PDB file of C-alpha atoms and ligand atoms in Angstrom:
ATOM      1  CA  MET F  93      42.783 124.557-174.534  1.00 97.00           C
ATOM      2  CA  ARG F  94      42.862 127.356-177.085  1.00 98.00           C
ATOM      3  CA  ILE F  95      43.981 126.997-180.711  1.00 98.00           C
ATOM      4  CA  LEU F  96      44.460 129.200-183.732  1.00 98.00           C
ATOM      5  CA  LEU F  97      42.843 127.487-186.721  1.00 98.00           C
ATOM      6  CA  LEU F  98      43.954 128.863-190.075  1.00 99.00           C
ATOM      7  CA  GLY F  99      40.958 128.258-192.281  1.00 98.00           C
ATOM      8  CA  GLY F 100      39.040 129.197-195.382  1.00 97.00           C
ATOM      9  CA  THR F 101      38.181 125.588-196.243  1.00 96.00           C
ATOM     10  CA  GLY F 102      35.392 123.109-195.583  1.00 96.00           C
ATOM     11  CA  GLU F 103      37.814 121.016-193.529  1.00 97.00           C
ATOM     12  CA  ALA F 104      38.585 123.975-191.268  1.00 98.00           C
ATOM     13  CA  ARG F 105      34.875 124.556-190.670  1.00 98.00           C
ATOM     14  CA  ALA F 106      34.362 120.852-189.964  1.00 98.00           C
ATOM     15  CA  LEU F 107      37.282 120.844-187.532  1.00 98.00           C
ATOM     16  CA  ALA F 108      35.963 123.926-185.704  1.00 98.00           C
ATOM     17  CA  ALA F 109      32.561 122.229-185.409  1.00 98.00           C
ATOM     18  CA  ALA F 110      34.139 118.998-184.119  1.00 98.00           C
ATOM     19  CA  LEU F 111      36.104 120.845-181.408  1.00 98.00           C
ATOM     20  CA  HIS F 112      33.504 123.388-180.314  1.00 96.00           C
ATOM     21  CA  PRO F 113      32.871 124.082-177.432  1.00 96.00           C
ATOM     22  CA  ASP F 114      35.417 121.828-175.620  1.00 96.00           C
ATOM     23  CA  VAL F 115      38.327 123.578-177.290  1.00 97.00           C
ATOM     24  CA  GLU F 116      38.426 127.350-177.682  1.00 98.00           C
ATOM     25  CA  VAL F 117      38.940 127.737-181.405  1.00 98.00           C
ATOM     26  CA  ILE F 118      39.908 131.042-182.974  1.00 98.00           C
ATOM     27  CA  SER F 119      39.367 130.561-186.700  1.00 98.00           C
ATOM     28  CA  SER F 120      41.242 132.855-189.027  1.00 98.00           C
ATOM     29  CA  LEU F 121      40.066 133.784-192.530  1.00 98.00           C
ATOM     30  CA  ALA F 122      41.996 135.815-195.078  1.00 98.00           C
ATOM     31  CA  GLY F 123      38.979 137.957-195.913  1.00 96.00           C
ATOM     32  CA  ARG F 124      39.150 137.395-199.668  1.00 91.00           C
ATOM     33  CA  VAL F 125      35.453 136.661-200.215  1.00 90.00           C
ATOM     34  CA  PRO F 126      32.761 139.160-199.240  1.00 87.00           C
ATOM     35  CA  ASP F 127      30.369 136.707-197.554  1.00 90.00           C
ATOM     36  CA  PRO F 128      32.464 133.769-196.355  1.00 93.00           C
ATOM     37  CA  ALA F 129      30.932 130.618-194.924  1.00 93.00           C
ATOM     38  CA  LEU F 130      31.689 131.110-191.240  1.00 97.00           C
ATOM     39  CA  PRO F 131      32.810 128.378-188.828  1.00 98.00           C
ATOM     40  CA  VAL F 132      31.308 128.033-185.359  1.00 98.00           C
ATOM     41  CA  GLY F 133      33.190 129.748-182.573  1.00 97.00           C
ATOM     42  CA  GLN F 134      35.380 132.839-182.665  1.00 98.00           C
ATOM     43  CA  VAL F 135      36.467 134.188-186.013  1.00 98.00           C
ATOM     44  CA  ARG F 136      39.062 136.786-186.951  1.00 98.00           C
ATOM     45  CA  ILE F 137      39.237 138.044-190.512  1.00 98.00           C
ATOM     46  CA  GLY F 138      42.162 139.514-192.483  1.00 98.00           C
ATOM     47  CA  GLY F 139      45.883 138.959-192.968  1.00 98.00           C
ATOM     48  CA  PHE F 140      48.229 139.113-189.982  1.00 98.00           C
ATOM     49  CA  GLY F 141      50.777 141.322-191.718  1.00 98.00           C
ATOM     50  CA  GLY F 142      53.316 138.758-192.873  1.00 98.00           C
ATOM     51  CA  VAL F 143      55.589 136.616-190.712  1.00 98.00           C
ATOM     52  CA  ASP F 144      56.210 139.441-188.238  1.00 98.00           C
ATOM     53  CA  GLY F 145      52.499 140.172-187.914  1.00 98.00           C
ATOM     54  CA  LEU F 146      51.686 136.533-187.264  1.00 98.00           C
ATOM     55  CA  ARG F 147      54.486 136.314-184.690  1.00 98.00           C
ATOM     56  CA  ARG F 148      53.114 139.426-182.960  1.00 98.00           C
ATOM     57  CA  TRP F 149      49.570 138.060-183.039  1.00 98.00           C
ATOM     58  CA  LEU F 150      50.642 134.751-181.520  1.00 98.00           C
ATOM     59  CA  THR F 151      52.688 136.529-178.852  1.00 98.00           C
ATOM     60  CA  ASP F 152      49.745 138.783-177.924  1.00 98.00           C
ATOM     61  CA  THR F 153      47.200 135.944-178.058  1.00 97.00           C
ATOM     62  CA  PRO F 154      48.647 132.866-176.375  1.00 94.00           C
ATOM     63  CA  VAL F 155      47.388 129.614-177.876  1.00 98.00           C
ATOM     64  CA  ASP F 156      48.265 126.000-177.138  1.00 98.00           C
ATOM     65  CA  ALA F 157      48.574 124.993-180.783  1.00 98.00           C
ATOM     66  CA  VAL F 158      48.185 126.217-184.355  1.00 98.00           C
ATOM     67  CA  VAL F 159      46.316 124.082-186.855  1.00 98.00           C
ATOM     68  CA  ASP F 160      46.784 125.054-190.480  1.00 98.00           C
ATOM     69  CA  ALA F 161      43.745 123.838-192.407  1.00 98.00           C
ATOM     70  CA  THR F 162      44.125 126.289-195.285  1.00 98.00           C
ATOM     71  CA  HIS F 163      43.746 125.317-198.919  1.00 97.00           C
ATOM     72  CA  PRO F 164      46.632 123.234-200.363  1.00 98.00           C
ATOM     73  CA  PHE F 165      47.481 126.151-202.682  1.00 97.00           C
ATOM     74  CA  ALA F 166      47.599 128.735-199.878  1.00 98.00           C
ATOM     75  CA  ALA F 167      51.369 128.287-199.710  1.00 97.00           C
ATOM     76  CA  THR F 168      52.282 131.682-198.288  1.00 98.00           C
ATOM     77  CA  ILE F 169      50.258 131.508-195.080  1.00 98.00           C
ATOM     78  CA  THR F 170      51.324 127.866-194.666  1.00 98.00           C
ATOM     79  CA  ALA F 171      55.002 128.841-194.918  1.00 98.00           C
ATOM     80  CA  HIS F 172      54.477 131.754-192.506  1.00 98.00           C
ATOM     81  CA  ALA F 173      52.760 129.530-189.942  1.00 98.00           C
ATOM     82  CA  ALA F 174      55.522 126.916-190.179  1.00 98.00           C
ATOM     83  CA  GLU F 175      58.219 129.525-189.670  1.00 98.00           C
ATOM     84  CA  VAL F 176      56.557 131.314-186.756  1.00 98.00           C
ATOM     85  CA  CYS F 177      55.505 128.137-184.936  1.00 98.00           C
ATOM     86  CA  ALA F 178      59.062 126.805-185.204  1.00 98.00           C
ATOM     87  CA  ASP F 179      60.442 130.118-183.862  1.00 98.00           C
ATOM     88  CA  LEU F 180      57.998 130.164-180.933  1.00 98.00           C
ATOM     89  CA  ALA F 181      58.207 126.374-180.315  1.00 98.00           C
ATOM     90  CA  LEU F 182      54.428 126.193-180.696  1.00 98.00           C
ATOM     91  CA  PRO F 183      52.754 122.835-181.446  1.00 98.00           C
ATOM     92  CA  HIS F 184      51.752 123.001-185.083  1.00 98.00           C
ATOM     93  CA  LEU F 185      49.696 120.693-187.259  1.00 98.00           C
ATOM     94  CA  LEU F 186      48.985 120.848-190.956  1.00 98.00           C
ATOM     95  CA  LEU F 187      45.676 119.410-192.122  1.00 98.00           C
ATOM     96  CA  ALA F 188      46.237 118.696-195.826  1.00 97.00           C
ATOM     97  CA  ARG F 189      43.532 116.850-197.710  1.00 97.00           C
ATOM     98  CA  PRO F 190      44.882 114.153-200.058  1.00 97.00           C
ATOM     99  CA  ALA F 191      45.690 115.205-203.598  1.00 98.00           C
ATOM    100  CA  TRP F 192      43.698 113.798-206.524  1.00 98.00           C
ATOM    101  CA  PRO F 193      45.438 111.061-208.487  1.00 98.00           C
ATOM    102  CA  PRO F 194      46.286 112.858-211.743  1.00 97.00           C
ATOM    103  CA  GLY F 195      45.297 109.932-213.965  1.00 96.00           C
ATOM    104  CA  ASP F 196      45.803 110.936-217.615  1.00 97.00           C
ATOM    105  CA  ALA F 197      45.959 114.649-216.838  1.00 98.00           C
ATOM    106  CA  ILE F 198      48.752 116.828-218.225  1.00 98.00           C
ATOM    107  CA  VAL F 199      50.453 117.757-214.950  1.00 98.00           C
ATOM    108  CA  VAL F 200      52.125 121.175-214.800  1.00 98.00           C
ATOM    109  CA  GLY F 201      53.949 123.054-212.080  1.00 98.00           C
ATOM    110  CA  ASN F 202      52.091 126.373-212.088  1.00 98.00           C
ATOM    111  CA  ASP F 203      49.511 128.527-213.870  1.00 98.00           C
ATOM    112  CA  ARG F 204      51.993 129.796-216.471  1.00 98.00           C
ATOM    113  CA  GLU F 205      52.874 126.232-217.442  1.00 98.00           C
ATOM    114  CA  ALA F 206      49.156 125.444-217.624  1.00 98.00           C
ATOM    115  CA  ALA F 207      48.686 128.304-220.114  1.00 98.00           C
ATOM    116  CA  GLU F 208      51.650 127.000-222.137  1.00 98.00           C
ATOM    117  CA  ALA F 209      50.159 123.491-222.182  1.00 98.00           C
ATOM    118  CA  VAL F 210      46.813 124.849-223.399  1.00 98.00           C
ATOM    119  CA  ALA F 211      48.572 126.750-226.205  1.00 98.00           C
ATOM    120  CA  ARG F 212      50.756 123.768-227.145  1.00 98.00           C
ATOM    121  CA  GLN F 213      47.769 121.433-227.340  1.00 98.00           C
ATOM    122  CA  ARG F 214      45.745 124.072-229.245  1.00 98.00           C
ATOM    123  CA  PHE F 215      42.777 123.701-226.932  1.00 98.00           C
ATOM    124  CA  SER F 216      40.196 126.245-228.043  1.00 98.00           C
ATOM    125  CA  ARG F 217      37.282 126.084-225.565  1.00 98.00           C
ATOM    126  CA  VAL F 218      38.776 125.843-222.110  1.00 98.00           C
ATOM    127  CA  PHE F 219      37.030 125.520-218.751  1.00 98.00           C
ATOM    128  CA  LEU F 220      39.416 127.454-216.487  1.00 98.00           C
ATOM    129  CA  THR F 221      38.827 126.669-212.817  1.00 98.00           C
ATOM    130  CA  THR F 222      42.101 127.752-211.225  1.00 97.00           C
ATOM    131  CA  GLY F 223      40.473 130.716-209.480  1.00 93.00           C
ATOM    132  CA  ARG F 224      40.614 134.477-209.627  1.00 91.00           C
ATOM    133  CA  THR F 225      44.344 134.811-209.039  1.00 89.00           C
ATOM    134  CA  GLY F 226      45.376 132.147-211.553  1.00 92.00           C
ATOM    135  CA  VAL F 227      43.602 133.830-214.463  1.00 97.00           C
ATOM    136  CA  GLY F 228      46.405 136.296-215.218  1.00 97.00           C
ATOM    137  CA  ALA F 229      48.621 133.570-216.658  1.00 98.00           C
ATOM    138  CA  PHE F 230      46.055 133.156-219.467  1.00 98.00           C
ATOM    139  CA  ARG F 231      45.746 136.866-220.306  1.00 97.00           C
ATOM    140  CA  ASP F 232      47.520 136.550-223.649  1.00 97.00           C
ATOM    141  CA  SER F 233      46.021 133.179-224.546  1.00 97.00           C
ATOM    142  CA  VAL F 234      44.131 132.691-227.758  1.00 95.00           C
ATOM    143  CA  GLY F 235      40.994 130.556-227.746  1.00 95.00           C
ATOM    144  CA  TRP F 236      37.899 130.959-225.614  1.00 98.00           C
ATOM    145  CA  PHE F 237      37.824 130.520-221.843  1.00 98.00           C
ATOM    146  CA  LEU F 238      34.975 129.793-219.483  1.00 98.00           C
ATOM    147  CA  VAL F 239      36.436 131.285-216.305  1.00 98.00           C
ATOM    148  CA  ARG F 240      34.858 130.042-213.085  1.00 98.00           C
ATOM    149  CA  ALA F 241      35.666 131.926-209.896  1.00 96.00           C
ATOM    150  CA  VAL F 242      34.096 132.737-206.530  1.00 93.00           C
ATOM    151  CA  THR F 243      34.702 136.488-206.853  1.00 94.00           C
ATOM    152  CA  PRO F 244      35.084 138.473-210.101  1.00 95.00           C
ATOM    153  CA  PRO F 245      38.604 138.372-211.575  1.00 96.00           C
ATOM    154  CA  ASP F 246      40.330 141.650-212.431  1.00 96.00           C
ATOM    155  CA  ILE F 247      39.112 142.450-215.945  1.00 96.00           C
ATOM    156  CA  ALA F 248      42.654 143.365-217.070  1.00 96.00           C
ATOM    157  CA  LEU F 249      43.824 139.817-216.304  1.00 96.00           C
ATOM    158  CA  LEU F 250      41.196 137.999-218.346  1.00 98.00           C
ATOM    159  CA  PRO F 251      41.951 136.399-221.700  1.00 97.00           C
ATOM    160  CA  ARG F 252      40.551 138.271-224.689  1.00 97.00           C
ATOM    161  CA  HIS F 253      37.753 135.789-225.385  1.00 98.00           C
ATOM    162  CA  HIS F 254      36.059 134.699-222.211  1.00 98.00           C
ATOM    163  CA  HIS F 255      32.910 134.284-220.218  1.00 98.00           C
ATOM    164  CA  VAL F 256      33.010 134.563-216.420  1.00 98.00           C
ATOM    165  CA  LEU F 257      30.934 132.176-214.339  1.00 98.00           C
ATOM    166  CA  LEU F 258      30.697 133.305-210.725  1.00 96.00           C
ATOM    167  CA  SER F 259      29.914 130.428-208.406  1.00 95.00           C
ATOM    168  CA  ARG F 260      31.079 128.601-205.335  1.00 93.00           C
ATOM    169  CA  GLY F 261      31.272 124.872-204.665  1.00 93.00           C
ATOM    170  CA  PRO F 262      30.366 122.259-203.801  1.00 95.00           C
ATOM    171  CA  TYR F 263      29.496 121.202-207.346  1.00 98.00           C
ATOM    172  CA  ARG F 264      27.358 118.304-208.543  1.00 98.00           C
ATOM    173  CA  TYR F 265      28.291 115.847-211.285  1.00 98.00           C
ATOM    174  CA  ASP F 266      25.155 116.511-213.374  1.00 98.00           C
ATOM    175  CA  ASP F 267      25.722 120.259-213.262  1.00 98.00           C
ATOM    176  CA  GLU F 268      29.364 119.866-214.269  1.00 98.00           C
ATOM    177  CA  MET F 269      28.318 117.646-217.179  1.00 98.00           C
ATOM    178  CA  ALA F 270      25.867 120.344-218.260  1.00 98.00           C
ATOM    179  CA  VAL F 271      28.548 123.063-218.076  1.00 98.00           C
ATOM    180  CA  LEU F 272      30.991 121.017-220.168  1.00 98.00           C
ATOM    181  CA  ARG F 273      28.351 120.140-222.758  1.00 98.00           C
ATOM    182  CA  THR F 274      26.621 123.512-222.988  1.00 98.00           C
ATOM    183  CA  HIS F 275      29.874 125.365-223.558  1.00 98.00           C
ATOM    184  CA  ARG F 276      31.363 122.667-225.834  1.00 98.00           C
ATOM    185  CA  ILE F 277      34.460 122.557-223.634  1.00 99.00           C
ATOM    186  CA  ASP F 278      37.525 120.825-225.113  1.00 98.00           C
ATOM    187  CA  ALA F 279      39.848 121.058-222.073  1.00 98.00           C
ATOM    188  CA  LEU F 280      39.575 121.489-218.306  1.00 99.00           C
ATOM    189  CA  VAL F 281      42.246 123.382-216.391  1.00 98.00           C
ATOM    190  CA  THR F 282      42.283 122.778-212.639  1.00 98.00           C
ATOM    191  CA  LYS F 283      44.511 122.906-209.609  1.00 98.00           C
ATOM    192  CA  ASN F 284      45.077 119.632-207.813  1.00 98.00           C
ATOM    193  CA  SER F 285      42.954 120.858-204.912  1.00 98.00           C
ATOM    194  CA  GLY F 286      41.866 117.394-203.797  1.00 97.00           C
ATOM    195  CA  GLY F 287      38.695 116.707-201.821  1.00 95.00           C
ATOM    196  CA  GLU F 288      35.139 115.974-202.841  1.00 95.00           C
ATOM    197  CA  MET F 289      33.657 119.462-203.145  1.00 95.00           C
ATOM    198  CA  THR F 290      35.164 120.242-206.548  1.00 97.00           C
ATOM    199  CA  ARG F 291      35.917 116.711-207.744  1.00 97.00           C
ATOM    200  CA  PRO F 292      32.809 116.220-209.964  1.00 98.00           C
ATOM    201  CA  LYS F 293      34.330 118.336-212.758  1.00 98.00           C
ATOM    202  CA  LEU F 294      37.082 115.704-213.100  1.00 98.00           C
ATOM    203  CA  ASP F 295      34.562 112.868-213.207  1.00 98.00           C
ATOM    204  CA  ALA F 296      32.476 114.726-215.789  1.00 98.00           C
ATOM    205  CA  ALA F 297      35.541 115.503-217.928  1.00 98.00           C
ATOM    206  CA  ALA F 298      36.597 111.830-217.753  1.00 98.00           C
ATOM    207  CA  ALA F 299      33.108 110.689-218.774  1.00 98.00           C
ATOM    208  CA  LEU F 300      33.151 113.004-221.793  1.00 98.00           C
ATOM    209  CA  GLY F 301      36.775 112.236-222.742  1.00 98.00           C
ATOM    210  CA  ILE F 302      37.809 115.850-222.167  1.00 98.00           C
ATOM    211  CA  PRO F 303      41.539 116.316-221.486  1.00 98.00           C
ATOM    212  CA  VAL F 304      42.605 117.823-218.166  1.00 99.00           C
ATOM    213  CA  VAL F 305      45.522 120.146-217.431  1.00 99.00           C
ATOM    214  CA  MET F 306      46.259 119.870-213.710  1.00 98.00           C
ATOM    215  CA  VAL F 307      48.414 122.273-211.723  1.00 98.00           C
ATOM    216  CA  ASP F 308      50.449 120.343-209.189  1.00 98.00           C
ATOM    217  CA  ARG F 309      50.472 121.396-205.536  1.00 98.00           C
ATOM    218  CA  PRO F 310      53.134 123.596-204.048  1.00 97.00           C
ATOM    219  CA  PRO F 311      55.424 121.625-201.715  1.00 96.00           C
ATOM    220  CA  LEU F 312      54.641 121.508-198.001  1.00 96.00           C
ATOM    221  CA  PRO F 313      57.109 123.117-195.618  1.00 96.00           C
ATOM    222  CA  PRO F 314      59.542 120.464-194.378  1.00 95.00           C
ATOM    223  CA  GLY F 315      59.286 118.988-190.914  1.00 94.00           C
ATOM    224  CA  VAL F 316      55.680 119.943-190.144  1.00 96.00           C
ATOM    225  CA  ARG F 317      53.431 117.275-188.639  1.00 98.00           C
ATOM    226  CA  THR F 318      50.753 116.613-191.274  1.00 98.00           C
ATOM    227  CA  VAL F 319      47.441 114.751-191.209  1.00 98.00           C
ATOM    228  CA  ALA F 320      44.962 114.138-194.016  1.00 97.00           C
ATOM    229  CA  THR F 321      41.604 114.154-192.242  1.00 98.00           C
ATOM    230  CA  VAL F 322      39.602 116.176-189.759  1.00 98.00           C
ATOM    231  CA  GLU F 323      39.343 113.084-187.517  1.00 98.00           C
ATOM    232  CA  ASP F 324      43.121 112.773-187.356  1.00 98.00           C
ATOM    233  CA  ALA F 325      43.437 116.464-186.529  1.00 98.00           C
ATOM    234  CA  VAL F 326      40.929 116.044-183.672  1.00 98.00           C
ATOM    235  CA  ALA F 327      42.863 113.012-182.397  1.00 98.00           C
ATOM    236  CA  TRP F 328      46.152 114.976-182.473  1.00 98.00           C
ATOM    237  CA  LEU F 329      44.598 117.798-180.471  1.00 97.00           C
ATOM    238  CA  ARG F 330      42.980 115.458-177.946  1.00 94.00           C
ATOM    239  CA  CYS F 331      46.422 113.987-177.203  1.00 93.00           C
ATOM    240  CA  ARG F 332      47.908 117.352-176.292  1.00 88.00           C
TER     241      ARG F 332
HETATM  242  P1  NAP U 404      48.151 132.627-199.457  1.00 78.56           P
HETATM  243  O1  NAP U 404      48.583 133.018-200.822  1.00 78.56           O
HETATM  244  O2  NAP U 404      48.836 131.520-198.781  1.00 78.56           O
HETATM  245  O3  NAP U 404      48.224 133.856-198.475  1.00 78.56           O
HETATM  246  C1  NAP U 404      48.388 135.201-198.884  1.00 78.56           C
HETATM  247  C2  NAP U 404      48.183 136.087-197.664  1.00 78.56           C
HETATM  248  O4  NAP U 404      46.808 136.052-197.264  1.00 78.56           O
HETATM  249  C3  NAP U 404      48.952 135.592-196.449  1.00 78.56           C
HETATM  250  O5  NAP U 404      50.283 136.043-196.480  1.00 78.56           O
HETATM  251  C4  NAP U 404      48.125 136.173-195.327  1.00 78.56           C
HETATM  252  O6  NAP U 404      48.358 137.560-195.212  1.00 78.56           O
HETATM  253  C5  NAP U 404      46.717 136.051-195.843  1.00 78.56           C
HETATM  254  N1  NAP U 404      46.049 134.812-195.436  1.00 78.56           N
HETATM  255  C6  NAP U 404      45.873 133.657-196.142  1.00 78.56           C
HETATM  256  N2  NAP U 404      45.141 132.778-195.465  1.00 78.56           N
HETATM  257  C7  NAP U 404      44.845 133.374-194.291  1.00 78.56           C
HETATM  258  C8  NAP U 404      44.076 132.989-193.170  1.00 78.56           C
HETATM  259  N3  NAP U 404      43.458 131.779-193.127  1.00 78.56           N
HETATM  260  N4  NAP U 404      43.980 133.863-192.129  1.00 78.56           N
HETATM  261  C9  NAP U 404      44.580 135.071-192.175  1.00 78.56           C
HETATM  262  N5  NAP U 404      45.297 135.512-193.228  1.00 78.56           N
HETATM  263  C10 NAP U 404      45.418 134.675-194.258  1.00 78.56           C
HETATM  264  O7  NAP U 404      46.581 132.325-199.460  1.00 78.56           O
HETATM  265  P2  NAP U 404      45.529 132.317-200.670  1.00 78.56           P
HETATM  266  O8  NAP U 404      45.896 131.237-201.609  1.00 78.56           O
HETATM  267  O9  NAP U 404      45.366 133.725-201.150  1.00 78.56           O
HETATM  268  O10 NAP U 404      44.226 131.873-199.888  1.00 78.56           O
HETATM  269  C11 NAP U 404      43.585 132.787-199.010  1.00 78.56           C
HETATM  270  C12 NAP U 404      42.568 132.017-198.202  1.00 78.56           C
HETATM  271  O11 NAP U 404      41.603 131.425-199.072  1.00 78.56           O
HETATM  272  C13 NAP U 404      43.156 130.894-197.371  1.00 78.56           C
HETATM  273  O12 NAP U 404      42.610 131.005-196.083  1.00 78.56           O
HETATM  274  C14 NAP U 404      42.730 129.622-198.060  1.00 78.56           C
HETATM  275  O13 NAP U 404      42.454 128.582-197.160  1.00 78.56           O
HETATM  276  C15 NAP U 404      41.474 130.053-198.807  1.00 78.56           C
HETATM  277  N6  NAP U 404      41.321 129.363-200.089  1.00 78.56           N
HETATM  278  C16 NAP U 404      42.316 129.418-201.001  1.00 78.56           C
HETATM  279  C17 NAP U 404      42.174 128.750-202.206  1.00 78.56           C
HETATM  280  C18 NAP U 404      43.285 128.747-203.227  1.00 78.56           C
HETATM  281  O14 NAP U 404      43.096 128.136-204.297  1.00 78.56           O
HETATM  282  N7  NAP U 404      44.428 129.362-202.985  1.00 78.56           N
HETATM  283  C19 NAP U 404      41.000 128.051-202.470  1.00 78.56           C
HETATM  284  C20 NAP U 404      39.986 128.001-201.506  1.00 78.56           C
HETATM  285  C21 NAP U 404      40.164 128.685-200.318  1.00 78.56           C
HETATM  286  P3  NAP U 404      49.435 138.145-194.170  1.00 78.56           P
HETATM  287  O15 NAP U 404      50.779 137.851-194.782  1.00 78.56           O
HETATM  288  O16 NAP U 404      49.089 139.587-194.117  1.00 78.56           O
HETATM  289  O17 NAP U 404      49.245 137.430-192.874  1.00 78.56           O
END
């Protein structure tokens, strides 16, 4: 059996490791980060060239199934995979880790709404963890932003008063507490990524009574078989 595994997440690496070497896994990464954590098995790196490129790739490289284990906010590749797999009648599974319960967070629909919420609430020392591409929505924001990202954001997109913290998860609770305290943070802005790797910032914010602005997930494409765990994805593949 050979599968295309759309990755770039810890779950995708765990799934590749669970299947290797019984299943021939071709993991696909977008190529956004210069030194990505690599899964075991074959890896291809870079975009496919939109829906048509993915269709071509899957026609040239026959696979028995496509498993989409990309990040919950990687909505474009997820939509492309859903469309192409439906067109080609290819078995297709979405591995989507459960969302975090929002609790008392101010839930917003996108980065722009998050910036509006920050302005409305007059937060002035914001820990912005929505990633390199989400920063642009805060470009005209007043206040000071601690911007955490894996790779450096485009300088033109950064808010006027900022400090960039380059780092990659997983993060530990004690370290997140230290970040919030050291920088006298008064609000945390996060995507609802779910999972354990980046969860400690929420626990630390809750412990310190720091409000959270949480960007809700984009909707999943309709009609795609979805599981929440690596184990369930393995079980689905074993049944094929
Ligand atoms: P996206 O907006 O859904 O995708 C944008 C384009 O990047 C896609 O159209 C596709 O290019 C290419 N692409 C994305 N994932 C790919 C993959 N696994 N293999 C090959 N091409 C891929 O994705 P994104 O939000 O930029 O995320 C990019 C990657 O980073 C994903 O693999 C995701 O799992 C990972 N990641 C994302 C986040 C996040 O917050 N968004 C966080 C952690 C990790 P073509 O149209 O040319 O095929």
